[in-house]
C-alpha cells in the first residue's frame, strides 16, 4: 500500500485555484505598491533579524520534513537541499546584517558580507529549484529508491563558500546617499540575476510538464513571489522603502507555503495510516475469529472421535463383562441350590457385587454417543421438577436447589432415565465444587439460535470453585477426574456429553476459577411448539410392527431368588426349551440353570444349528436365544423363522448389548439383558 510522496502528488483543482489566486494577489499588491515603491519608511534594522530568523526556522523545518520520507524520489533531495541552503543563508544573513542583532553592526563578517549573502541566497535557492526540475523526469515521477545526500552536501558547501567569498570581496552592498542607504550596483545586478533565475525555474517547470504536481505548483508560486519581490525591492533602490518592507512580508508567505503543503501531506498520511491500521485490525480480528472457529471445530471433532472410540470400547467391554456375569449368576444359582440355606449370606454378597459390576457395565455403555435413546415426549417442566425433587436428599440442606423454568416449556423428546442420570451427574458436580455448601440453579428455557433454530436450554449453575482452562479442556474425557480416588469416576460429564449428542444436542460449559460453573445442555426443537415430535436424530421407542406391545427391556435386576421361583413357573415341566447362545460358558451355565429347574433343554450354538434341530423334528415350546450371534443370522431373525412354522413357540431374547436390546424389543419380543437369573427369565416368560 504505497502512499504517494509529496513530489508525486497531483495538485487538486482547488489547490491550483488557490495557487493561481495567491499569485494574482501577490502581483496585484506589487502593482499597487509600484508607484510608491521607493517611498522611504522608518528604518527598522531588526526587521531583517526577525525576517531572517523566521525564514531560517521555516526553511530548516521544511528541509527536515522533506528528508523524513522513507523513500524519496530524486527531486525530493534537491528540493530539500534548496531549503537547507535557504535556511543556512537566512541564519548567515541575520548574523551579518548590521543592526539585525546588535545595534552597531553585524555579529560576524565584514560590512560587505551581507550584500553578497543576500544575492547568493536568493539566486542559490532558485538555482536549486532549477536543479530539482532537471533531475525530475518528465511528467511521471521517478523514484531512485535510494535517497541521495549529495544535494544537501552541495547546499552546505555552497553556503560556506558564499560566506568565505563575502569576506574576501570588497563589493559593497550600499552606497550612502545622504540620509538614504542606496543599493550598490553589485547588489542591483545580483538581485536581478536571482529574479531571472526564478523566472527560468518557472519556465522549466512548465516545459518539463511538472505543473500538475502540487509541490511544483507551489514552487512556481514561490518563484513568482521571489522574482517579483526581488525585482521590486531592488527597483525601489534601497533599504527601508515601502517596497523593501512589503517584499519581506511576501518572502515570508512564500517560504511558508511548502511547509504548509508538507503539513497537509503528513496529515493525510496519518489519516491514511489510521485507516490502514483500522483495516488491518479488522482483518486480524477476522482472522483470529476464523482461527478460533477452526480450532474449536477441530477440538469438537477430536472430542467426538475420542468419545466414539471410547463408546465402542465401552459397549464391547460391557458385552463381554455381561457374558461373564451371566456365567457367574447362573453357576451361583446352581451352587446356591446345592448348598442350601447355609450359603445364603455368601451368595447374597456375591449377588450384590455382581449387581455393582453390572451397574458399571451400564455406565460403560452410557459413554457411547451413538447409543439408542429410549426417547419419549416429556413434559419438561414436570420432569425437571420431579428430578430436582428426587435429588434433594442427595444434596441435603446445604445445597438448596432453585428451579427456574420458563413458562410454557415445550414438550421435548428425551430419554427420561438418561436425563435424570445427566442431571444427577451435573448436580453432584455442582455439589462437589462447593464444599461449604451453596445454591444450585436448575433452569430451562427456549431460545432461538442462529443456525440451530429454536432450542431448549437446560442449565445447571453453581457458584463453586470453577475450573482452570486445563481442566475445562478435558472434562468430557471419560475417566478424567480431579477428585480423590473413590470420590470421582470421571464418567459423569462423559455421560452428559453422550446423552446430549445422542439426543441430537450438545453441551456447553463455561467456568472460571473461583467464579462458578455453568453447564448448558442444548437440545434442538424439531418442530414448532406443541407438536411433541422427538427432536433430532432419534425416535420414540415403540413396537415397530404395531402388533404386540413391546415389553421393553427388562433390566437384569438380580433379585435374590424367591424361595422357589419355579412354584409359579410359566413353563410347565416337561416343556422343551431351545437355548441358543454362541458363548459356550454362558450356554452351559444357562442350560444347567434351566435343567436344575426341571426343564428339558436343547442347546444350539447359533441360528443355523437351531434351525437344523427343528428340521430334524425338535418341537420346542420356548425359544431362549442370544441376539448377536455368528452364523449369519441373529436371534431376532431366528425367532421370526421359527414363529413362521411354529406360531405357538414362546420367545425370549437375551443380550449383553444394551442398544441391541432396545431394537429387539421394538420388534415386539421380550428381551432380557445379561446377566439374568432364573427368576428374571421366568418373570419375562410369564
Ligand atoms: P467426576 O465428577 O467423577 O470427577 P465428571 O466427568 O463429572 O467426573 O467431572 C470431571 C471433572 O470436571 C471433575 O473431576 C471436576 O474437576 C470437573 N468439574 C465438573 N463439574 C464441575 C463443576 N460444576 N465445578 C467445578 N469443576 C467441575
Ligand atoms: Mg461427576
XYZ file of C-alpha atoms and ligand atoms in Angstrom:
714
model
C 0.000 0.000 0.000
C 2.355 2.706 -1.215
C 1.276 6.201 -0.417
C 2.410 8.880 -2.898
C 5.316 11.068 -1.824
C 4.853 14.825 -1.731
C 6.520 15.386 -5.093
C 4.322 12.713 -6.645
C 1.008 14.148 -5.569
C -1.049 15.815 -8.248
C -2.492 19.194 -7.430
C -6.208 19.149 -6.867
C -8.270 21.735 -8.785
C -8.851 23.656 -5.579
C -5.111 23.721 -4.897
C -4.494 25.004 -8.396
C -7.108 27.707 -7.952
C -5.589 28.728 -4.627
C -2.057 28.925 -6.069
C -3.202 30.989 -9.040
C -5.315 33.211 -6.787
C -2.409 33.861 -4.438
C -0.064 34.600 -7.353
C -2.531 37.099 -8.777
C -2.989 38.691 -5.352
C 0.763 38.949 -4.932
C 1.252 40.552 -8.319
C -1.665 42.879 -7.633
C -0.096 44.041 -4.357
C 3.181 44.672 -6.156
C 1.377 46.580 -8.901
C -0.399 48.732 -6.317
C 2.825 49.420 -4.409
C 4.798 50.073 -7.576
C 4.187 53.858 -7.860
C 5.248 54.422 -4.242
C 7.875 51.669 -4.137
C 10.728 53.992 -3.304
C 8.939 55.867 -0.534
C 11.318 55.747 2.441
C 9.839 54.486 5.694
C 11.246 54.473 9.176
C 14.478 52.428 9.461
C 13.982 49.243 11.453
C 17.093 47.057 11.014
C 15.789 44.411 13.413
C 13.025 43.643 10.893
C 15.784 41.936 8.928
C 16.703 39.969 12.016
C 13.135 38.837 12.562
C 12.657 38.124 8.881
C 15.864 36.106 8.645
C 15.146 34.084 11.813
C 11.613 33.277 10.736
C 12.760 32.168 7.309
C 15.588 30.138 8.827
C 13.141 28.257 11.019
C 10.597 27.691 8.261
C 13.181 26.596 5.689
C 15.002 24.260 8.031
C 11.711 22.721 9.145
C 10.729 22.249 5.510
C 14.091 20.654 4.834
C 13.643 18.313 7.744
C 10.157 17.207 6.722
C 11.242 16.658 3.135
C 14.045 14.325 4.088
C 11.835 12.472 6.578
C 10.148 10.432 3.852
C 11.194 6.838 3.799
C 11.958 6.625 0.101
C 12.454 9.854 -1.698
C 12.102 10.444 -5.379
C 15.226 12.128 -6.765
C 13.902 15.663 -6.853
C 12.946 15.367 -3.188
C 16.549 15.507 -2.089
C 17.297 18.505 -4.293
C 14.243 20.499 -3.129
C 15.204 19.614 0.430
C 18.720 20.897 -0.280
C 17.219 24.168 -1.586
C 15.513 24.682 1.755
C 18.620 23.658 3.684
C 20.611 26.201 1.706
C 17.874 28.812 2.239
C 17.822 28.149 5.971
C 21.612 28.338 6.369
C 21.777 31.517 4.340
C 18.967 33.037 6.382
C 20.980 32.379 9.538
C 24.115 33.927 7.988
C 22.065 36.865 6.765
C 20.815 37.585 10.284
C 24.348 37.330 11.668
C 25.865 39.616 9.031
C 23.088 42.193 8.748
C 24.132 45.329 10.599
C 21.566 46.112 13.270
C 19.671 42.834 12.979
C 21.084 41.640 16.299
C 23.472 44.335 17.611
C 22.568 47.967 17.092
C 26.053 48.998 15.957
C 26.928 46.416 13.324
C 26.908 42.764 12.205
C 27.545 39.875 14.581
C 30.107 38.346 12.216
C 31.774 39.280 8.957
C 32.733 42.444 7.186
C 30.128 45.040 6.239
C 30.295 43.757 2.661
C 29.222 40.297 3.576
C 25.531 40.986 3.794
C 25.063 42.015 0.169
C 26.956 39.007 -1.090
C 24.971 36.783 1.124
C 21.601 38.208 0.134
C 22.295 37.951 -3.567
C 23.724 34.441 -3.299
C 20.888 33.397 -1.029
C 18.124 34.314 -3.450
C 19.984 33.225 -6.563
C 21.141 29.996 -4.955
C 17.614 28.995 -3.914
C 16.360 29.458 -7.481
C 19.370 27.523 -8.717
C 18.484 24.525 -6.519
C 14.889 24.581 -7.742
C 16.165 24.508 -11.336
C 18.363 21.567 -10.378
C 15.349 19.746 -8.885
C 13.323 20.317 -12.041
C 16.154 18.974 -14.163
C 16.604 15.736 -12.169
C 12.874 15.060 -12.085
C 11.702 13.017 -15.031
C 9.188 14.394 -17.443
C 5.586 14.141 -16.274
C 5.867 10.887 -14.414
C 7.601 10.885 -11.053
C 10.786 8.859 -10.921
C 11.881 7.024 -7.883
C 15.514 6.332 -7.272
C 14.747 4.031 -4.388
C 17.738 5.447 -2.553
C 17.883 8.862 -1.030
C 20.841 10.925 -2.131
C 22.884 13.012 0.282
C 24.733 14.846 -2.469
C 22.356 17.842 -2.807
C 22.449 18.516 0.947
C 26.262 18.347 0.945
C 26.331 20.752 -2.002
C 24.000 23.097 -0.091
C 26.272 23.176 2.980
C 29.437 23.640 0.920
C 27.759 26.368 -1.140
C 26.686 28.262 1.983
C 30.211 28.042 3.407
C 31.757 29.091 0.082
C 29.436 32.076 -0.247
C 30.284 33.239 3.260
C 34.030 32.879 2.586
C 33.705 34.728 -0.699
C 31.795 37.511 1.038
C 34.703 38.001 3.429
C 37.274 38.115 0.646
C 35.337 40.532 -1.562
C 35.010 44.212 -1.062
C 31.837 44.618 -3.104
C 29.741 46.908 -1.009
C 26.021 46.478 -0.525
C 25.215 50.063 -0.165
C 26.194 53.452 -1.264
C 25.124 56.069 1.205
C 23.155 58.760 -0.494
C 22.744 61.473 2.061
C 20.491 60.029 4.713
C 19.216 57.169 2.438
C 21.005 53.847 2.079
C 21.100 53.096 -1.653
C 21.904 49.633 -3.167
C 25.231 49.431 -4.908
C 25.451 48.244 -8.491
C 26.688 44.878 -7.266
C 23.538 44.402 -5.216
C 21.255 45.517 -8.002
C 22.708 43.215 -10.653
C 22.962 40.319 -8.243
C 19.309 40.710 -7.307
C 18.237 40.909 -10.930
C 20.201 37.714 -11.599
C 18.245 35.999 -8.812
C 14.978 37.223 -10.328
C 15.981 35.923 -13.759
C 16.862 32.501 -12.287
C 13.461 32.381 -10.584
C 11.697 33.113 -13.878
C 13.851 30.461 -15.535
C 12.776 27.933 -12.884
C 9.121 28.704 -13.591
C 9.702 28.244 -17.313
C 11.473 24.923 -16.777
C 8.736 23.587 -14.535
C 6.294 24.376 -17.265
C 8.435 22.924 -20.027
C 9.015 19.704 -18.118
C 5.279 19.401 -17.531
C 5.646 19.314 -13.782
C 2.991 21.971 -13.274
C 0.342 19.348 -12.499
C 2.125 18.169 -9.410
C 1.242 20.030 -6.309
C 4.740 20.702 -4.960
C 5.841 22.222 -8.273
C 2.652 24.260 -8.445
C 3.622 25.811 -5.133
C 7.257 26.186 -6.114
C 6.025 28.161 -9.125
C 4.205 30.403 -6.701
C 7.358 30.709 -4.570
C 9.449 31.579 -7.639
C 6.868 34.141 -8.746
C 6.992 35.800 -5.344
C 10.782 35.608 -5.453
C 11.152 37.185 -8.871
C 8.582 39.883 -8.273
C 9.774 40.663 -4.755
C 13.482 40.808 -5.517
C 12.839 42.885 -8.554
C 10.536 45.342 -6.781
C 12.779 45.674 -3.789
C 15.826 46.271 -5.955
C 13.897 48.625 -8.194
C 12.938 50.701 -5.172
C 16.627 51.416 -4.882
C 17.420 50.964 -1.211
C 16.625 49.566 2.224
C 13.681 50.585 4.400
C 11.477 51.656 1.492
C 7.821 50.658 1.212
C 8.822 48.038 -1.370
C 11.593 46.703 0.881
C 9.202 46.115 3.757
C 6.428 44.694 1.552
C 8.682 42.189 -0.154
C 9.933 40.939 3.233
C 6.326 40.054 4.111
C 5.844 38.384 0.737
C 9.061 36.467 1.182
C 7.794 35.079 4.476
C 4.498 33.983 2.936
C 6.281 32.371 0.009
C 8.715 30.479 2.171
C 5.900 29.058 4.276
C 3.725 27.533 1.522
C 5.761 24.373 1.002
C 5.874 23.820 4.742
C 2.075 24.067 4.837
C 1.839 21.692 1.895
C 4.024 19.218 3.748
C 1.996 19.569 6.908
C -1.128 18.758 4.914
C 0.580 15.837 3.272
C 1.603 14.369 6.583
C -1.862 14.910 7.949
C -3.344 12.944 5.075
C -0.671 10.336 5.509
C -1.532 9.992 9.154
C -5.211 9.610 8.359
C -4.349 7.060 5.714
C -2.225 5.209 8.239
C -5.053 5.339 10.742
C -7.451 3.877 8.181
C -4.938 1.242 7.169
C -4.358 0.263 10.762
C -8.113 0.034 11.288
C -8.493 -2.154 8.199
C -5.581 -4.315 9.292
C -7.006 -4.627 12.758
C -10.389 -5.634 11.390
C -8.686 -8.232 9.196
C -6.613 -9.509 12.068
C -9.744 -9.798 14.172
C -11.488 -11.688 11.375
C -8.517 -13.975 11.013
C -8.364 -14.596 14.699
C -12.069 -15.323 14.839
C -11.624 -17.730 11.944
C -8.702 -19.434 13.667
C -10.761 -19.677 16.807
C -13.708 -21.164 14.898
C -11.446 -23.714 13.251
C -9.730 -24.619 16.460
C -12.972 -25.156 18.280
C -14.381 -27.163 15.359
C -11.255 -29.312 15.380
C -11.423 -29.724 19.114
C -15.061 -30.782 18.841
C -14.212 -33.263 16.125
C -11.349 -34.689 18.146
C -13.607 -34.955 21.171
C -16.308 -36.671 19.107
C -13.774 -39.165 17.735
C -12.437 -39.891 21.162
C -15.916 -40.421 22.541
C -16.778 -42.643 19.620
C -13.750 -44.817 20.247
C -14.363 -44.933 23.950
C -18.027 -45.655 23.347
C -17.218 -48.611 21.132
C -14.733 -49.855 23.637
C -17.265 -49.432 26.412
C -20.008 -51.226 24.518
C -17.738 -54.141 23.602
C -16.329 -54.392 27.067
C -19.711 -54.317 28.709
C -20.968 -57.057 26.390
C -18.106 -59.339 27.340
C -18.427 -58.491 31.001
C -22.138 -59.211 30.874
C -21.467 -62.666 29.456
C -19.033 -63.334 32.249
C -21.513 -62.050 34.808
C -24.134 -64.304 33.244
C -21.951 -67.323 33.810
C -21.312 -66.273 37.378
C -25.008 -65.674 38.043
C -26.071 -68.971 36.532
C -23.486 -71.001 38.376
C -24.207 -69.119 41.559
C -27.868 -70.136 41.407
C -26.873 -73.749 40.951
C -24.389 -73.558 43.789
C -26.981 -71.917 45.988
C -29.439 -74.639 45.250
C -26.904 -77.307 46.135
C -25.577 -75.616 49.248
C -28.964 -74.579 50.518
C -29.586 -72.015 53.271
C -26.078 -72.441 54.654
C -24.713 -70.330 51.802
C -27.374 -67.611 51.945
C -25.104 -64.900 53.320
C -22.218 -65.606 50.929
C -24.493 -65.809 47.937
C -26.064 -62.502 48.853
C -22.638 -60.815 48.982
C -21.702 -62.251 45.598
C -25.029 -61.193 44.145
C -24.603 -57.670 45.449
C -21.206 -57.417 43.827
C -22.475 -58.816 40.566
C -25.111 -56.087 40.711
C -22.393 -53.480 41.189
C -20.388 -54.851 38.306
C -23.493 -54.834 36.167
C -24.152 -51.203 37.071
C -20.637 -50.427 35.950
C -21.155 -52.087 32.600
C -24.189 -49.881 32.165
C -22.066 -46.815 32.792
C -19.671 -48.049 30.168
C -22.424 -48.316 27.604
C -23.568 -44.815 28.534
C -20.310 -43.464 27.148
C -21.315 -44.059 23.594
C -22.786 -41.023 21.860
C -24.384 -43.390 19.337
C -26.321 -45.313 21.865
C -30.015 -45.664 21.340
C -32.183 -43.447 23.396
C -35.469 -44.546 24.735
C -36.798 -41.126 23.891
C -40.329 -40.149 24.652
C -42.105 -36.823 24.703
C -41.514 -35.315 28.105
C -43.368 -32.563 29.814
C -40.122 -30.820 30.562
C -41.329 -28.628 33.402
C -42.808 -31.565 35.252
C -39.862 -33.843 34.508
C -37.326 -31.299 35.724
C -39.313 -30.529 38.860
C -39.555 -34.270 39.605
C -35.873 -34.817 39.094
C -34.976 -31.814 41.249
C -37.225 -33.209 43.989
C -35.731 -36.644 43.774
C -32.230 -35.193 44.024
C -32.886 -33.131 47.157
C -31.942 -35.941 49.560
C -28.650 -36.380 47.720
C -27.885 -32.694 48.097
C -29.049 -32.250 51.720
C -29.918 -28.886 53.263
C -26.658 -27.164 52.471
C -27.352 -27.188 48.752
C -30.734 -25.595 48.075
C -31.851 -26.219 44.509
C -33.516 -23.270 42.786
C -35.743 -24.182 39.887
C -36.076 -21.517 37.252
C -38.300 -22.780 34.458
C -39.503 -20.521 31.695
C -43.285 -20.532 31.332
C -44.706 -22.789 28.651
C -41.747 -25.024 28.076
C -42.478 -27.238 25.085
C -42.574 -30.998 25.287
C -39.236 -32.451 24.418
C -38.429 -35.982 23.287
C -35.731 -37.255 25.606
C -34.867 -40.441 27.377
C -36.210 -39.723 30.866
C -33.811 -42.095 32.570
C -30.763 -40.631 30.874
C -31.992 -37.121 31.572
C -32.213 -37.990 35.217
C -28.735 -39.539 35.194
C -27.324 -36.482 33.432
C -28.876 -34.059 35.901
C -27.717 -36.211 38.781
C -24.194 -36.049 37.396
C -24.357 -32.274 36.965
C -25.823 -31.651 40.396
C -23.270 -33.863 42.113
C -20.515 -31.999 40.307
C -22.041 -28.708 41.461
C -22.205 -30.013 44.992
C -18.611 -31.245 44.900
C -17.484 -27.832 43.658
C -18.969 -26.150 46.748
C -17.599 -27.932 49.815
C -19.006 -25.177 52.037
C -22.466 -25.537 50.578
C -24.283 -23.178 48.244
C -27.169 -22.732 45.901
C -27.539 -24.820 42.756
C -29.726 -23.459 39.986
C -31.542 -25.650 37.534
C -33.122 -23.629 34.776
C -34.718 -24.295 31.418
C -35.847 -22.027 28.653
C -36.367 -21.849 24.903
C -34.138 -19.759 22.721
C -33.672 -19.107 19.050
C -30.084 -19.525 17.975
C -28.875 -18.553 14.514
C -28.365 -21.810 12.631
C -29.795 -24.211 15.125
C -33.200 -22.553 15.118
C -35.256 -22.972 18.251
C -33.532 -24.863 21.014
C -34.296 -25.833 24.575
C -31.585 -24.997 27.080
C -31.330 -26.961 30.294
C -28.818 -25.234 32.527
C -27.175 -26.176 35.805
C -25.289 -23.360 37.521
C -23.220 -23.357 40.663
C -21.170 -20.699 42.411
C -18.413 -23.107 43.293
C -14.711 -23.463 42.707
C -14.882 -23.278 38.926
C -12.210 -24.746 36.684
C -8.875 -23.762 35.267
C -8.663 -23.884 31.458
C -6.517 -27.062 31.531
C -9.262 -28.841 33.437
C -12.022 -27.366 31.293
C -10.329 -28.790 28.214
C -10.603 -32.347 29.475
C -13.823 -32.560 31.440
C -15.668 -34.659 28.866
C -12.899 -37.215 28.703
C -14.088 -40.474 30.208
C -12.257 -41.225 33.430
C -10.897 -37.698 33.713
C -11.391 -36.586 37.273
C -9.715 -34.183 39.658
C -11.412 -35.767 42.620
C -9.696 -38.032 45.053
C -9.927 -41.757 44.426
C -13.292 -43.125 45.432
C -14.985 -39.728 45.099
C -14.966 -39.318 41.348
C -15.091 -41.734 38.440
C -14.642 -39.185 35.674
C -17.670 -40.608 33.885
C -20.267 -38.008 34.843
C -19.706 -35.432 32.164
C -18.858 -38.140 29.637
C -22.390 -39.437 30.154
C -23.826 -35.929 29.871
C -21.907 -35.459 26.634
C -23.051 -38.797 25.218
C -26.641 -38.186 26.256
C -26.782 -34.730 24.675
C -25.089 -35.965 21.486
C -27.315 -38.992 21.111
C -30.332 -36.740 21.658
C -29.279 -34.514 18.772
C -27.961 -31.756 21.007
C -24.729 -30.677 22.591
C -23.239 -29.407 25.830
C -21.584 -26.088 26.587
C -19.623 -25.392 29.725
C -18.414 -22.035 30.943
C -16.325 -21.820 34.047
C -13.694 -19.668 35.672
C -11.615 -20.439 38.707
C -13.388 -19.093 41.744
C -16.403 -17.931 39.790
C -18.545 -20.995 39.493
C -19.599 -23.120 36.576
C -22.495 -23.177 34.162
C -23.281 -26.301 32.190
C -25.824 -25.892 29.416
C -27.396 -28.792 27.561
C -28.750 -27.567 24.238
C -31.458 -29.596 22.530
C -32.852 -28.591 19.157
C -36.605 -28.370 18.854
C -37.505 -30.143 15.669
C -40.953 -28.633 15.259
C -42.919 -25.660 16.373
C -44.098 -25.747 19.922
C -46.964 -28.027 20.780
C -46.197 -30.843 18.396
C -44.361 -33.193 20.574
C -42.163 -34.807 17.999
C -38.913 -36.304 19.034
C -36.116 -33.878 18.447
C -33.034 -34.559 16.421
C -31.864 -37.945 15.336
C -33.761 -40.245 17.466
C -37.276 -41.523 17.613
C -39.526 -42.524 20.382
C -39.314 -46.181 21.183
C -42.279 -48.371 20.478
C -43.253 -51.531 18.671
C -42.206 -51.174 15.102
C -44.737 -53.665 13.808
C -47.643 -52.110 15.615
C -48.536 -55.584 16.817
C -47.965 -56.974 20.243
C -46.908 -54.271 22.629
C -43.234 -54.306 23.353
C -42.348 -55.402 26.787
C -39.330 -53.178 26.823
C -36.047 -54.215 28.168
C -36.099 -55.873 31.472
C -33.174 -54.771 33.484
C -31.259 -57.702 34.762
C -32.257 -56.997 38.262
C -30.793 -59.770 40.245
C -33.372 -60.129 42.874
C -32.447 -62.659 45.442
C -34.284 -65.757 44.399
C -37.712 -66.385 45.701
C -37.759 -69.433 47.921
C -38.778 -71.353 44.847
C -39.006 -69.430 41.631
C -40.463 -72.481 39.979
C -43.516 -72.659 42.155
C -45.451 -70.318 39.872
C -43.403 -71.151 36.801
C -44.926 -70.138 33.478
C -43.160 -73.085 31.922
C -44.752 -76.351 32.684
C -42.319 -79.102 33.455
C -41.909 -81.375 30.511
C -41.938 -78.461 28.161
C -38.958 -78.200 25.867
C -36.725 -75.190 25.835
C -34.420 -74.454 22.898
C -31.460 -72.431 24.155
C -29.280 -70.722 21.572
C -26.079 -68.929 22.573
C -22.669 -68.807 20.914
C -20.775 -68.419 24.172
C -20.031 -71.914 25.474
C -19.796 -70.934 29.130
C -22.954 -68.880 29.029
C -24.815 -71.618 27.214
C -23.711 -74.260 29.652
C -24.443 -72.180 32.710
C -27.899 -71.322 31.417
C -28.543 -74.896 30.466
C -27.663 -76.091 33.937
C -29.729 -73.324 35.448
C -32.779 -74.337 33.437
C -32.161 -78.059 33.800
C -31.924 -77.557 37.538
C -35.372 -76.009 37.255
C -36.589 -79.254 35.777
C -36.851 -78.238 32.160
C -35.853 -80.260 29.160
C -33.247 -78.086 27.496
C -31.810 -78.463 23.997
C -28.943 -76.183 23.037
C -27.605 -74.783 19.823
C -24.533 -72.634 19.188
C -26.104 -70.462 16.522
C -29.205 -69.946 14.435
C -28.442 -72.447 11.627
C -27.842 -75.151 14.204
C -31.113 -74.317 15.915
C -32.963 -74.449 12.601
C -31.420 -77.786 11.726
C -32.563 -79.174 15.094
C -36.094 -78.068 14.248
C -35.803 -79.514 10.759
C -34.792 -82.788 12.431
C -38.079 -82.806 14.301
C -37.482 -80.850 17.506
C -40.659 -79.126 18.694
C -39.598 -76.529 21.294
C -42.213 -74.816 23.451
C -39.899 -71.961 24.378
C -37.047 -70.361 22.465
C -34.395 -68.574 24.505
C -31.879 -67.062 22.131
C -28.952 -64.715 22.265
C -29.419 -61.846 19.821
C -25.970 -61.192 18.433
C -24.511 -64.432 17.130
C -22.212 -65.676 14.401
C -23.605 -67.820 11.604
C -25.224 -65.098 9.524
C -28.498 -64.890 11.377
C -29.271 -63.073 14.583
C -31.693 -64.009 17.332
C -34.463 -61.748 16.071
C -34.402 -63.344 12.624
C -34.193 -66.792 14.129
C -37.257 -66.114 16.262
C -39.161 -64.874 13.219
C -38.242 -68.001 11.212
C -39.281 -70.366 13.957
C -42.515 -68.455 14.598
C -43.382 -68.796 10.900
C -43.553 -72.580 11.128
C -44.379 -72.868 14.844
C -46.523 -69.876 15.820
C -47.043 -71.212 19.357
C -43.411 -71.029 20.371
C -42.811 -68.504 23.118
C -39.705 -66.397 22.580
C -37.281 -64.681 24.952
C -34.275 -62.879 23.543
C -31.148 -62.331 25.555
C -28.324 -59.886 25.014
C -25.343 -58.201 26.571
C -25.583 -55.175 24.266
C -27.974 -52.596 25.589
C -28.653 -50.894 22.264
C -29.359 -54.215 20.610
C -31.760 -54.976 23.407
C -33.606 -51.780 22.585
C -34.066 -52.548 18.905
C -35.059 -56.127 19.541
C -37.702 -55.067 21.997
C -39.083 -52.795 19.304
C -39.717 -55.949 17.272
C -42.185 -56.991 19.912
C -40.138 -59.711 21.602
C -39.395 -59.650 25.284
C -35.715 -59.033 25.835
C -33.659 -59.889 28.868
C -30.379 -58.245 29.467
C -27.439 -60.317 30.620
C -26.670 -61.179 33.277
C -30.036 -62.686 34.151
C -31.037 -65.282 36.630
C -33.785 -67.856 36.501
C -36.279 -65.641 38.288
C -35.998 -62.756 35.862
C -36.157 -65.128 32.907
C -39.310 -66.744 34.201
C -40.908 -63.447 35.010
C -40.378 -62.324 31.442
C -41.917 -65.502 30.121
C -44.889 -65.118 32.388
P -16.160 -36.723 38.362
O -17.242 -35.862 38.923
O -16.357 -38.154 38.675
O -14.795 -36.259 38.670
P -17.070 -35.665 35.875
O -16.948 -36.152 34.469
O -18.439 -35.442 36.398
O -16.282 -36.682 36.764
O -16.258 -34.333 36.010
C -14.912 -34.301 35.581
C -14.166 -33.198 36.269
O -14.662 -31.958 35.831
C -14.315 -33.157 37.759
O -13.365 -34.014 38.388
C -14.059 -31.706 38.075
O -12.683 -31.428 38.116
C -14.582 -31.014 36.862
N -15.925 -30.470 37.116
C -17.078 -30.965 36.641
N -18.120 -30.216 37.026
C -17.620 -29.207 37.765
C -18.182 -28.080 38.454
N -19.514 -27.859 38.466
N -17.346 -27.236 39.109
C -16.019 -27.451 39.091
N -15.431 -28.483 38.456
C -16.210 -29.364 37.805
Mg -19.185 -36.027 38.404
